[in-house]
mmCIF file of C-alpha atoms in Angstrom:
data_model
loop_
_atom_site.group_PDB
_atom_site.id
_atom_site.type_symbol
_atom_site.label_atom_id
_atom_site.label_comp_id
_atom_site.label_asym_id
_atom_site.label_seq_id
_atom_site.Cartn_x
_atom_site.Cartn_y
_atom_site.Cartn_z
ATOM 1 C CA MET A 173 -54.700 -27.945 12.707
ATOM 2 C CA LYS A 174 -52.530 -30.322 14.647
ATOM 3 C CA VAL A 175 -49.802 -28.119 16.083
ATOM 4 C CA CYS A 176 -46.532 -29.044 17.780
ATOM 5 C CA VAL A 177 -44.493 -26.461 19.690
ATOM 6 C CA VAL A 178 -40.805 -27.119 20.262
ATOM 7 C CA GLY A 179 -39.600 -24.746 22.957
ATOM 8 C CA ALA A 180 -42.436 -23.873 25.337
ATOM 9 C CA GLY A 181 -40.645 -20.822 26.683
ATOM 10 C CA ALA A 182 -41.711 -17.207 26.357
ATOM 11 C CA ILE A 183 -42.518 -17.074 22.620
ATOM 12 C CA GLY A 184 -43.335 -20.732 22.005
ATOM 13 C CA GLY A 185 -45.574 -20.896 25.060
ATOM 14 C CA TRP A 186 -47.387 -17.709 24.065
ATOM 15 C CA MET A 187 -48.038 -19.027 20.568
ATOM 16 C CA GLY A 188 -49.093 -22.414 21.915
ATOM 17 C CA VAL A 189 -51.652 -20.943 24.305
ATOM 18 C CA LYS A 190 -53.236 -18.740 21.642
ATOM 19 C CA LEU A 191 -53.435 -21.532 19.069
ATOM 20 C CA ALA A 192 -54.892 -24.006 21.584
ATOM 21 C CA HIS A 193 -57.424 -21.399 22.737
ATOM 22 C CA ALA A 194 -58.442 -20.950 19.094
ATOM 23 C CA GLY A 195 -59.331 -24.651 18.919
ATOM 24 C CA HIS A 196 -56.220 -26.211 17.425
ATOM 25 C CA ALA A 197 -54.871 -29.477 18.877
ATOM 26 C CA VAL A 198 -51.564 -28.434 20.393
ATOM 27 C CA GLY A 199 -48.751 -30.717 21.462
ATOM 28 C CA VAL A 200 -45.620 -29.501 23.243
ATOM 29 C CA LEU A 201 -42.176 -31.036 23.244
ATOM 30 C CA ALA A 202 -40.718 -30.171 26.650
ATOM 31 C CA ARG A 203 -38.566 -31.562 29.417
ATOM 32 C CA GLY A 204 -37.765 -31.229 33.094
ATOM 33 C CA ALA A 205 -39.767 -28.797 35.203
ATOM 34 C CA THR A 206 -41.557 -27.370 32.163
ATOM 35 C CA LEU A 207 -42.808 -30.800 31.098
ATOM 36 C CA ALA A 208 -43.991 -31.634 34.611
ATOM 37 C CA ALA A 209 -45.754 -28.285 35.029
ATOM 38 C CA ILE A 210 -47.598 -28.499 31.707
ATOM 39 C CA GLN A 211 -48.662 -32.087 32.331
ATOM 40 C CA ALA A 212 -50.000 -31.135 35.762
ATOM 41 C CA ASN A 213 -51.479 -27.690 35.139
ATOM 42 C CA GLY A 214 -51.726 -27.177 31.394
ATOM 43 C CA LEU A 215 -50.066 -24.333 29.522
ATOM 44 C CA GLN A 216 -50.863 -20.904 30.959
ATOM 45 C CA MET A 217 -50.576 -17.301 29.818
ATOM 46 C CA VAL A 218 -50.887 -14.211 31.980
ATOM 47 C CA SER A 219 -51.936 -11.130 30.005
ATOM 48 C CA GLY A 220 -53.651 -7.922 31.036
ATOM 49 C CA GLY A 221 -54.259 -9.158 34.567
ATOM 50 C CA GLU A 222 -55.994 -12.324 33.405
ATOM 51 C CA THR A 223 -54.717 -15.905 33.238
ATOM 52 C CA LEU A 224 -55.658 -18.144 30.332
ATOM 53 C CA ARG A 225 -55.134 -21.878 30.806
ATOM 54 C CA VAL A 226 -55.279 -24.432 27.983
ATOM 55 C CA ASP A 227 -54.911 -28.199 27.905
ATOM 56 C CA VAL A 228 -52.182 -29.455 25.601
ATOM 57 C CA THR A 229 -50.409 -32.750 25.065
ATOM 58 C CA ALA A 230 -46.908 -32.576 26.520
ATOM 59 C CA SER A 231 -44.162 -35.102 25.899
ATOM 60 C CA ALA A 232 -40.435 -35.421 26.474
ATOM 61 C CA ASN A 233 -39.907 -36.985 23.048
ATOM 62 C CA ALA A 234 -41.390 -36.993 19.578
ATOM 63 C CA ALA A 235 -42.763 -40.509 19.973
ATOM 64 C CA GLY A 236 -45.394 -39.148 22.355
ATOM 65 C CA LEU A 237 -46.762 -36.657 19.824
ATOM 66 C CA GLU A 238 -48.709 -36.894 16.564
ATOM 67 C CA THR A 239 -47.324 -35.743 13.236
ATOM 68 C CA PRO A 240 -48.399 -32.089 13.065
ATOM 69 C CA ASP A 241 -49.693 -29.876 10.305
ATOM 70 C CA LEU A 242 -47.733 -27.020 11.881
ATOM 71 C CA LEU A 243 -44.449 -27.460 13.747
ATOM 72 C CA ILE A 244 -43.305 -24.312 15.556
ATOM 73 C CA ILE A 245 -39.623 -24.144 16.464
ATOM 74 C CA ALA A 246 -39.215 -21.503 19.151
ATOM 75 C CA VAL A 247 -36.044 -22.602 20.930
ATOM 76 C CA LYS A 248 -33.079 -20.410 21.728
ATOM 77 C CA ALA A 249 -30.459 -20.635 18.980
ATOM 78 C CA PRO A 250 -27.945 -22.716 21.009
ATOM 79 C CA GLY A 251 -30.606 -25.433 21.295
ATOM 80 C CA LEU A 252 -31.487 -25.503 17.591
ATOM 81 C CA ARG A 253 -29.379 -28.516 16.592
ATOM 82 C CA ASP A 254 -30.784 -30.732 19.351
ATOM 83 C CA ALA A 255 -34.311 -29.527 18.568
ATOM 84 C CA ALA A 256 -33.922 -30.280 14.864
ATOM 85 C CA LEU A 257 -32.664 -33.797 15.549
ATOM 86 C CA SER A 258 -35.476 -34.451 18.029
ATOM 87 C CA VAL A 259 -38.308 -33.468 15.649
ATOM 88 C CA LYS A 260 -36.995 -35.055 12.467
ATOM 89 C CA SER A 261 -39.437 -37.958 12.772
ATOM 90 C CA LEU A 262 -42.416 -35.598 13.192
ATOM 91 C CA ILE A 263 -42.043 -33.851 9.841
ATOM 92 C CA SER A 264 -44.244 -35.164 7.032
ATOM 93 C CA PRO A 265 -44.111 -33.860 3.456
ATOM 94 C CA ASN A 266 -47.053 -31.554 4.282
ATOM 95 C CA THR A 267 -45.858 -30.301 7.673
ATOM 96 C CA ILE A 268 -45.159 -26.575 7.837
ATOM 97 C CA VAL A 269 -42.103 -25.844 9.967
ATOM 98 C CA LEU A 270 -42.434 -22.296 11.309
ATOM 99 C CA THR A 271 -39.241 -20.828 12.739
ATOM 100 C CA ALA A 272 -40.002 -18.295 15.477
ATOM 101 C CA MET A 273 -36.438 -17.508 16.545
ATOM 102 C CA ASN A 274 -34.076 -14.574 16.837
ATOM 103 C CA GLY A 275 -31.119 -13.914 14.582
ATOM 104 C CA VAL A 276 -29.990 -15.297 11.239
ATOM 105 C CA PRO A 277 -31.747 -18.615 10.463
ATOM 106 C CA TRP A 278 -30.142 -21.571 8.692
ATOM 107 C CA TRP A 279 -32.398 -21.007 5.668
ATOM 108 C CA PHE A 280 -31.392 -17.351 5.253
ATOM 109 C CA PHE A 281 -29.695 -17.885 1.889
ATOM 110 C CA ASP A 282 -32.436 -20.013 0.316
ATOM 111 C CA ARG A 283 -33.058 -17.298 -2.280
ATOM 112 C CA ALA A 284 -32.155 -18.062 -5.883
ATOM 113 C CA ASP A 285 -32.353 -14.371 -6.826
ATOM 114 C CA ARG A 286 -29.810 -13.134 -4.267
ATOM 115 C CA PRO A 287 -26.043 -13.338 -3.705
ATOM 116 C CA LEU A 288 -24.756 -16.306 -1.663
ATOM 117 C CA ASN A 289 -27.728 -18.472 -2.677
ATOM 118 C CA GLY A 290 -27.366 -21.891 -1.035
ATOM 119 C CA THR A 291 -24.690 -20.746 1.420
ATOM 120 C CA SER A 292 -24.626 -22.554 4.758
ATOM 121 C CA LEU A 293 -23.226 -20.604 7.707
ATOM 122 C CA THR A 294 -20.865 -22.421 10.046
ATOM 123 C CA SER A 295 -21.944 -20.156 12.885
ATOM 124 C CA ILE A 296 -25.537 -21.374 12.537
ATOM 125 C CA ASP A 297 -25.304 -25.006 11.391
ATOM 126 C CA ALA A 298 -21.715 -26.151 11.763
ATOM 127 C CA THR A 299 -22.523 -29.863 11.512
ATOM 128 C CA GLY A 300 -25.225 -29.608 8.856
ATOM 129 C CA ASP A 301 -27.618 -31.492 11.138
ATOM 130 C CA VAL A 302 -30.253 -28.752 11.106
ATOM 131 C CA ASN A 303 -30.429 -28.580 7.329
ATOM 132 C CA SER A 304 -30.497 -32.366 6.973
ATOM 133 C CA SER A 305 -33.157 -32.835 9.684
ATOM 134 C CA ILE A 306 -35.586 -30.153 8.497
ATOM 135 C CA PRO A 307 -36.300 -30.273 4.750
ATOM 136 C CA ALA A 308 -35.952 -26.840 3.195
ATOM 137 C CA GLY A 309 -39.289 -27.191 1.421
ATOM 138 C CA ASN A 310 -41.165 -27.467 4.726
ATOM 139 C CA VAL A 311 -39.927 -24.187 6.189
ATOM 140 C CA ILE A 312 -41.826 -20.921 6.493
ATOM 141 C CA GLY A 313 -39.962 -18.071 8.132
ATOM 142 C CA CYS A 314 -41.401 -15.998 10.948
ATOM 143 C CA VAL A 315 -40.281 -12.759 12.567
ATOM 144 C CA VAL A 316 -41.816 -12.169 15.992
ATOM 145 C CA HIS A 317 -42.555 -8.706 17.343
ATOM 146 C CA ALA A 318 -43.861 -9.412 20.843
ATOM 147 C CA ALA A 319 -42.552 -9.135 24.397
ATOM 148 C CA CYS A 320 -43.092 -12.198 26.569
ATOM 149 C CA SER A 321 -41.368 -13.755 29.560
ATOM 150 C CA VAL A 322 -41.623 -16.895 31.675
ATOM 151 C CA ASP A 323 -43.077 -16.411 35.168
ATOM 152 C CA ALA A 324 -42.638 -20.080 36.050
ATOM 153 C CA PRO A 325 -42.363 -23.351 34.120
ATOM 154 C CA GLY A 326 -45.409 -23.547 31.872
ATOM 155 C CA VAL A 327 -46.577 -20.042 32.821
ATOM 156 C CA ILE A 328 -45.992 -17.332 30.209
ATOM 157 C CA ARG A 329 -46.439 -13.604 30.726
ATOM 158 C CA HIS A 330 -47.428 -11.644 27.625
ATOM 159 C CA LYS A 331 -46.367 -8.010 27.964
ATOM 160 C CA MET A 332 -46.935 -6.373 24.593
ATOM 161 C CA GLY A 333 -47.195 -6.999 20.875
ATOM 162 C CA GLN A 334 -49.051 -9.609 18.807
ATOM 163 C CA ARG A 335 -47.221 -9.201 15.500
ATOM 164 C CA LEU A 336 -45.973 -12.143 13.451
ATOM 165 C CA ILE A 337 -44.474 -11.611 9.986
ATOM 166 C CA VAL A 338 -44.479 -14.804 7.927
ATOM 167 C CA GLY A 339 -42.985 -15.574 4.549
ATOM 168 C CA GLU A 340 -41.607 -18.229 2.226
ATOM 169 C CA PRO A 341 -37.793 -18.501 2.374
ATOM 170 C CA GLY A 342 -37.710 -18.595 -1.422
ATOM 171 C CA GLY A 343 -39.743 -15.400 -1.659
ATOM 172 C CA GLY A 344 -43.136 -14.740 -3.185
ATOM 173 C CA GLU A 345 -46.487 -16.146 -2.127
ATOM 174 C CA SER A 346 -48.010 -19.625 -1.817
ATOM 175 C CA PRO A 347 -51.329 -21.229 -0.898
ATOM 176 C CA ARG A 348 -49.875 -22.737 2.275
ATOM 177 C CA LEU A 349 -48.542 -19.351 3.365
ATOM 178 C CA ALA A 350 -51.949 -17.749 2.809
ATOM 179 C CA SER A 351 -53.646 -20.547 4.744
ATOM 180 C CA LEU A 352 -51.242 -20.207 7.674
ATOM 181 C CA HIS A 353 -51.721 -16.439 7.660
ATOM 182 C CA ARG A 354 -55.489 -16.839 7.943
ATOM 183 C CA ALA A 355 -55.123 -19.322 10.816
ATOM 184 C CA LEU A 356 -52.812 -16.984 12.728
ATOM 185 C CA ILE A 357 -55.218 -14.068 12.258
ATOM 186 C CA ALA A 358 -58.094 -16.204 13.531
ATOM 187 C CA ALA A 359 -56.035 -17.127 16.601
ATOM 188 C CA GLY A 360 -55.610 -13.464 17.533
ATOM 189 C CA PHE A 361 -52.162 -12.732 16.133
ATOM 190 C CA GLU A 362 -51.448 -9.645 14.053
ATOM 191 C CA SER A 363 -50.139 -11.712 11.164
ATOM 192 C CA GLU A 364 -48.514 -10.038 8.171
ATOM 193 C CA LEU A 365 -47.516 -11.669 4.896
ATOM 194 C CA SER A 366 -44.072 -10.899 3.511
ATOM 195 C CA THR A 367 -42.791 -11.704 0.043
ATOM 196 C CA ASP A 368 -39.255 -11.093 1.361
ATOM 197 C CA ILE A 369 -38.951 -12.610 4.826
ATOM 198 C CA GLN A 370 -35.133 -12.303 4.756
ATOM 199 C CA ARG A 371 -35.523 -8.523 4.651
ATOM 200 C CA GLU A 372 -37.713 -8.664 7.778
ATOM 201 C CA VAL A 373 -35.201 -10.919 9.528
ATOM 202 C CA TRP A 374 -32.284 -8.644 8.663
ATOM 203 C CA PHE A 375 -34.073 -5.456 9.701
ATOM 204 C CA LYS A 376 -35.033 -6.854 13.111
ATOM 205 C CA LEU A 377 -31.516 -8.203 13.578
ATOM 206 C CA TRP A 378 -30.056 -4.818 12.658
ATOM 207 C CA GLY A 379 -31.899 -3.292 15.593
ATOM 208 C CA ASN A 380 -31.117 -5.858 18.269
ATOM 209 C CA MET A 381 -27.686 -7.238 17.360
ATOM 210 C CA THR A 382 -26.045 -4.423 19.371
ATOM 211 C CA MET A 383 -28.436 -3.881 22.277
ATOM 212 C CA ASN A 384 -28.330 -7.552 23.270
ATOM 213 C CA PRO A 385 -24.552 -8.100 23.523
ATOM 214 C CA VAL A 386 -23.775 -4.656 24.944
ATOM 215 C CA SER A 387 -26.400 -5.128 27.644
ATOM 216 C CA ALA A 388 -25.036 -8.604 28.392
ATOM 217 C CA ILE A 389 -21.521 -7.216 28.866
ATOM 218 C CA THR A 390 -22.495 -4.121 30.877
ATOM 219 C CA GLY A 391 -25.654 -5.209 32.675
ATOM 220 C CA ALA A 392 -27.309 -1.998 31.464
ATOM 221 C CA THR A 393 -30.833 -1.522 30.169
ATOM 222 C CA THR A 394 -31.298 -0.122 26.668
ATOM 223 C CA ASP A 395 -32.009 3.435 27.839
ATOM 224 C CA LYS A 396 -28.666 3.647 29.659
ATOM 225 C CA ILE A 397 -26.838 2.172 26.665
ATOM 226 C CA LEU A 398 -28.290 4.766 24.319
ATOM 227 C CA ASP A 399 -27.893 7.672 26.741
ATOM 228 C CA ASP A 400 -24.117 7.145 26.818
ATOM 229 C CA PRO A 401 -22.801 8.923 23.687
ATOM 230 C CA LEU A 402 -19.682 6.754 23.380
ATOM 231 C CA VAL A 403 -21.554 3.469 23.679
ATOM 232 C CA ARG A 404 -24.307 4.719 21.378
ATOM 233 C CA GLU A 405 -21.729 5.585 18.703
ATOM 234 C CA PHE A 406 -20.071 2.180 19.107
ATOM 235 C CA CYS A 407 -23.456 0.547 18.473
ATOM 236 C CA SER A 408 -23.977 2.805 15.459
ATOM 237 C CA ASN A 409 -20.638 1.695 13.999
ATOM 238 C CA VAL A 410 -21.632 -1.980 14.337
ATOM 239 C CA MET A 411 -24.925 -1.190 12.617
ATOM 240 C CA ARG A 412 -23.125 0.600 9.771
ATOM 241 C CA GLU A 413 -21.088 -2.540 9.160
ATOM 242 C CA ALA A 414 -24.266 -4.650 9.048
ATOM 243 C CA GLN A 415 -25.802 -2.061 6.723
ATOM 244 C CA ALA A 416 -22.869 -2.419 4.324
ATOM 245 C CA ILE A 417 -23.229 -6.210 4.418
ATOM 246 C CA GLY A 418 -26.930 -5.855 3.694
ATOM 247 C CA ASN A 419 -26.119 -3.841 0.584
ATOM 248 C CA LYS A 420 -23.819 -6.624 -0.604
ATOM 249 C CA ILE A 421 -26.394 -9.382 -0.131
ATOM 250 C CA GLY A 422 -29.298 -7.503 -1.683
ATOM 251 C CA ILE A 423 -31.001 -6.337 1.523
ATOM 252 C CA PRO A 424 -30.341 -2.594 1.827
ATOM 253 C CA ILE A 425 -31.542 -0.721 4.912
ATOM 254 C CA GLU A 426 -32.483 2.898 4.327
ATOM 255 C CA GLN A 427 -32.958 3.857 7.984
ATOM 256 C CA THR A 428 -30.046 5.471 9.839
ATOM 257 C CA PRO A 429 -28.668 4.001 13.066
ATOM 258 C CA ASP A 430 -29.700 7.159 14.952
ATOM 259 C CA ALA A 431 -33.277 6.857 13.712
ATOM 260 C CA ARG A 432 -33.408 3.252 14.902
ATOM 261 C CA HIS A 433 -31.872 4.224 18.257
ATOM 262 C CA ASP A 434 -34.578 6.846 18.701
ATOM 263 C CA VAL A 435 -37.266 4.202 18.262
ATOM 264 C CA THR A 436 -35.586 1.935 20.821
ATOM 265 C CA ARG A 437 -35.053 4.798 23.276
ATOM 266 C CA LYS A 438 -38.782 5.554 23.330
ATOM 267 C CA LEU A 439 -39.394 2.079 24.752
ATOM 268 C CA GLY A 440 -37.720 3.086 28.006
ATOM 269 C CA ALA A 441 -35.634 0.935 30.342
ATOM 270 C CA MET A 442 -35.776 -2.369 28.483
ATOM 271 C CA LYS A 443 -33.853 -5.388 29.689
ATOM 272 C CA THR A 444 -32.818 -7.353 26.599
ATOM 273 C CA SER A 445 -33.373 -11.085 26.255
ATOM 274 C CA MET A 446 -29.614 -11.701 26.255
ATOM 275 C CA LEU A 447 -29.172 -9.817 29.519
ATOM 276 C CA GLN A 448 -32.030 -11.830 31.004
ATOM 277 C CA ASP A 449 -30.297 -15.034 29.878
ATOM 278 C CA VAL A 450 -27.014 -13.953 31.485
ATOM 279 C CA GLU A 451 -28.758 -13.135 34.744
ATOM 280 C CA ALA A 452 -30.498 -16.536 34.646
ATOM 281 C CA ASN A 453 -27.215 -18.347 33.823
ATOM 282 C CA LYS A 454 -28.572 -19.568 30.481
ATOM 283 C CA GLY A 455 -26.658 -19.946 27.229
ATOM 284 C CA ILE A 456 -26.741 -16.848 25.047
ATOM 285 C CA GLU A 457 -27.732 -16.510 21.377
ATOM 286 C CA LEU A 458 -24.462 -14.884 20.362
ATOM 287 C CA ASP A 459 -23.848 -16.881 17.192
ATOM 288 C CA ALA A 460 -27.241 -16.208 15.605
ATOM 289 C CA LEU A 461 -27.174 -12.501 16.475
ATOM 290 C CA VAL A 462 -23.521 -11.536 15.984
ATOM 291 C CA ALA A 463 -21.188 -14.307 14.802
ATOM 292 C CA ALA A 464 -23.411 -14.938 11.771
ATOM 293 C CA VAL A 465 -23.137 -11.285 10.733
ATOM 294 C CA ALA A 466 -19.352 -11.400 11.028
ATOM 295 C CA GLU A 467 -19.279 -14.618 8.981
ATOM 296 C CA ILE A 468 -21.450 -13.115 6.241
ATOM 297 C CA GLY A 469 -19.083 -10.136 6.196
ATOM 298 C CA GLN A 470 -16.204 -12.517 5.515
ATOM 299 C CA ARG A 471 -18.167 -14.217 2.724
ATOM 300 C CA VAL A 472 -18.656 -10.878 0.929
ATOM 301 C CA ASP A 473 -15.137 -9.574 1.705
ATOM 302 C CA LEU A 474 -16.226 -6.761 4.011
ATOM 303 C CA PRO A 475 -14.200 -6.100 7.175
ATOM 304 C CA THR A 476 -16.219 -5.879 10.397
ATOM 305 C CA PRO A 477 -13.869 -4.571 13.103
ATOM 306 C CA TYR A 478 -16.595 -3.182 15.376
ATOM 307 C CA THR A 479 -18.743 -6.292 15.055
ATOM 308 C CA ASP A 480 -15.692 -8.452 15.708
ATOM 309 C CA ALA A 481 -14.809 -6.461 18.831
ATOM 310 C CA MET A 482 -18.340 -6.788 20.180
ATOM 311 C CA LEU A 483 -18.360 -10.504 19.376
ATOM 312 C CA GLY A 484 -15.001 -11.081 21.047
ATOM 313 C CA MET A 485 -15.824 -9.216 24.239
ATOM 314 C CA THR A 486 -19.252 -10.809 24.617
ATOM 315 C CA ARG A 487 -17.849 -14.263 23.882
ATOM 316 C CA LEU A 488 -15.107 -13.806 26.473
ATOM 317 C CA MET A 489 -17.603 -12.729 29.124
ATOM 318 C CA ALA A 490 -19.955 -15.591 28.321
ATOM 319 C CA ARG A 491 -17.255 -18.243 28.268
ATOM 320 C CA GLY A 492 -16.071 -17.103 31.669
ATOM 321 C CA ARG A 493 -19.575 -17.777 33.017
ATOM 322 C CA GLY A 494 -20.094 -21.010 31.139
ATOM 323 C CA LEU A 495 -22.796 -19.475 28.939
ATOM 324 C CA TYR A 496 -21.154 -19.995 25.530
#
């Protein structure tokens, strides 16, 4: 395949290296220090004590790249609008646009068999530019279960996990989804097909929509958050609100907050991606992870006082640091 990666950070860079190593022609849309590093030294991944380097085409704009068969959008949510506008010219009728991002995506309600079908969330796509730039029929959703970080521009460190869950936003199966699944498997990913990718998105969000903001506010790792009974219960109350919303939109979650906390606690002293962004003075993904949930609650007439409190406090902290 011809592959284009938009967002050569931790996840996008990791996916780009593995796909290029598998023989696909990979192009990267990048800028600044990342663009310069990739042009000079290729795209690199450190994993298990070894460094894998691949040659890719890197450009600051779409004009320097070929129309891809697979376009991977792996930017942080605050950069989604600019990314969508920048790649509009690269999308052909046959291009698969794979969204490897955290939080609620703009295509979340592209399900004719569910409540709120066709709803556009202001918290995700306030201007409508994302939806108008990326045709809905090109999108395949992706939920990433992997831990990666950036050692330096163009140098990605893979820590754990290879799992990618992919699915059609409209549900069900398709030949293009099956073909993509096979390509991801061949490239070394643990790819899984889902006939309900929204359920996978919501379940992952349910687990990290509290740990991220609370860690960003407090500076604490996930073990300390969960070992404090008051903070743990606050997180559980937010999760119960999201659970109630899920019931309203046709995505029930059977797991209890405590059971999910126990899974997270076993992972030890994790520093969330939002805390890492705060420490690096980068914009945070608050809208996709929290504001979207509060907005969906409003759309289905469910109050979300705990979610609103978490959103307000995190937003206030971030605005004070110029991160939101």
